[in-house]
Amino acid sequence: MALKLTDYKTQVHNDWCAGCGDFGILNAIQMALAEMQIPTHAATIFSGIGCSGKTPHFINTYGIHTLHGRVLPFAQGAKLSNPNLQVIAVGGDGDGLGIGAGHFVSAGRRNVDLLYIIFDNGVYGLTKGQAAPTLKLGLKTKSLPQPNVNNSVNPISLALVAGFTFIARGYSYEVKHLKELIKKGVQHKGLAFLDVLQPCPTYNDINTKEWFQGMDNIDPKTGRQVPRTYKLEDSGYDGIVRSEDNLDNKMAKVIEKANEWGNEIPIGIFYQNEFIPTYEDRITSRIDNYMVNPPARQDISDNQRKPISTISRILEDLRVDNT
Ligand code: SF4
Ligand code: MG
């Protein structure tokens, strides 16, 4: 029987603030899962700590609420243990690009087949709005006593140089567009990163929904407000790597687009490269039956519940024969 959108919702009380962009992201994830008809038992949502960390509680799949900055190690471990599981990791910009920045970079080198979504609002919302890694230098949100003294991280550029093989940006109030990006990120073969611009109406009074809608960005010719976000696909930009020739050129264009901000903020797919082998491919090249008999399917105890796992086979697989 076909799964409905309501099958992916839970009855857990949601205490996100009214008007929070998190709601749009949550809806988009549920819509994407429903449209892809991913069985609820075949998906797991992992989260870090922060307002976004509560997301798995509201989605009717398996869910693991992990530690601050540590969502990617958990998510990669689960995926490598059970490569048939559909894994989505979520977290805030503070969580993933502050304390979790080391894991973000290391994950890029591996290219494990999962999707990582950052709820990007420029602040640490759960702890009262301190400046988070994507808040621009010199901005003074209402919860800061002084303008932000740190420069900001550019998540798109960082993901590119770290080695992510799918890089996109969505906006939490463009829910249908975001849902399509989530589906593409899930379907991508390799590590996908989705940066989602998400107003925090409680603590970020600069990058608000009205700011993104362009309330103060008036076209002098028409007198109309111009939204600050635009879709890459509508501008003729194509981030998909279709051959490995000219890859440097393609990557240079990603950086160019990633640097656009202010009155023109691109959303959509910046980059997709399926020529890079996934970590699962790399393991399979060493252990033939990894995909059919991954760690999650192996017996670890006998019928007396005595452990039967042995490390000697793993060590044997890793042995380098110098003869
Ligand atoms: Fe959303 Fe900000 Fe409230 Fe957190 S503090 S729930 S990010 S509006
Ligand atoms: Mg944040």
mmCIF file of C-alpha atoms in Angstrom, residues 22 24 55 70 72 114 117 120-121 126 129 131 135 157-158 160 205 218 253 261 282 290 295 297 307 309:
data_model
loop_
_atom_site.group_PDB
_atom_site.id
_atom_site.type_symbol
_atom_site.label_atom_id
_atom_site.label_comp_id
_atom_site.label_asym_id
_atom_site.label_seq_id
_atom_site.Cartn_x
_atom_site.Cartn_y
_atom_site.Cartn_z
ATOM 1 C CA ASP A 22 12.663 24.807 10.594
ATOM 2 C CA GLY A 24 9.489 24.364 6.136
ATOM 3 C CA THR A 55 13.945 17.073 13.742
ATOM 4 C CA ARG A 70 29.167 14.722 15.960
ATOM 5 C CA LEU A 72 28.410 12.924 10.687
ATOM 6 C CA LEU A 114 24.226 9.910 2.515
ATOM 7 C CA ILE A 117 21.309 19.020 5.613
ATOM 8 C CA ASP A 120 21.532 27.649 8.238
ATOM 9 C CA ASN A 121 20.296 30.632 10.247
ATOM 10 C CA LEU A 126 18.862 27.038 21.143
ATOM 11 C CA GLY A 129 21.269 33.603 19.563
ATOM 12 C CA ALA A 131 26.790 34.446 16.375
ATOM 13 C CA LEU A 135 26.774 35.024 10.282
ATOM 14 C CA SER A 157 32.910 26.547 -0.937
ATOM 15 C CA LEU A 158 33.975 24.551 2.104
ATOM 16 C CA LEU A 160 33.530 21.760 -2.503
ATOM 17 C CA ASP A 205 16.464 40.036 13.041
ATOM 18 C CA ILE A 218 13.001 47.741 -4.447
ATOM 19 C CA LYS A 253 32.305 28.428 -11.349
ATOM 20 C CA TRP A 261 25.280 37.159 -1.599
ATOM 21 C CA ARG A 282 36.103 1.596 -2.131
ATOM 22 C CA TYR A 290 30.545 -6.180 1.632
ATOM 23 C CA PRO A 295 28.402 -5.611 9.372
ATOM 24 C CA ARG A 297 23.769 -8.415 8.763
ATOM 25 C CA PRO A 307 29.682 -13.500 21.238
ATOM 26 C CA SER A 309 32.448 -12.104 16.397
#
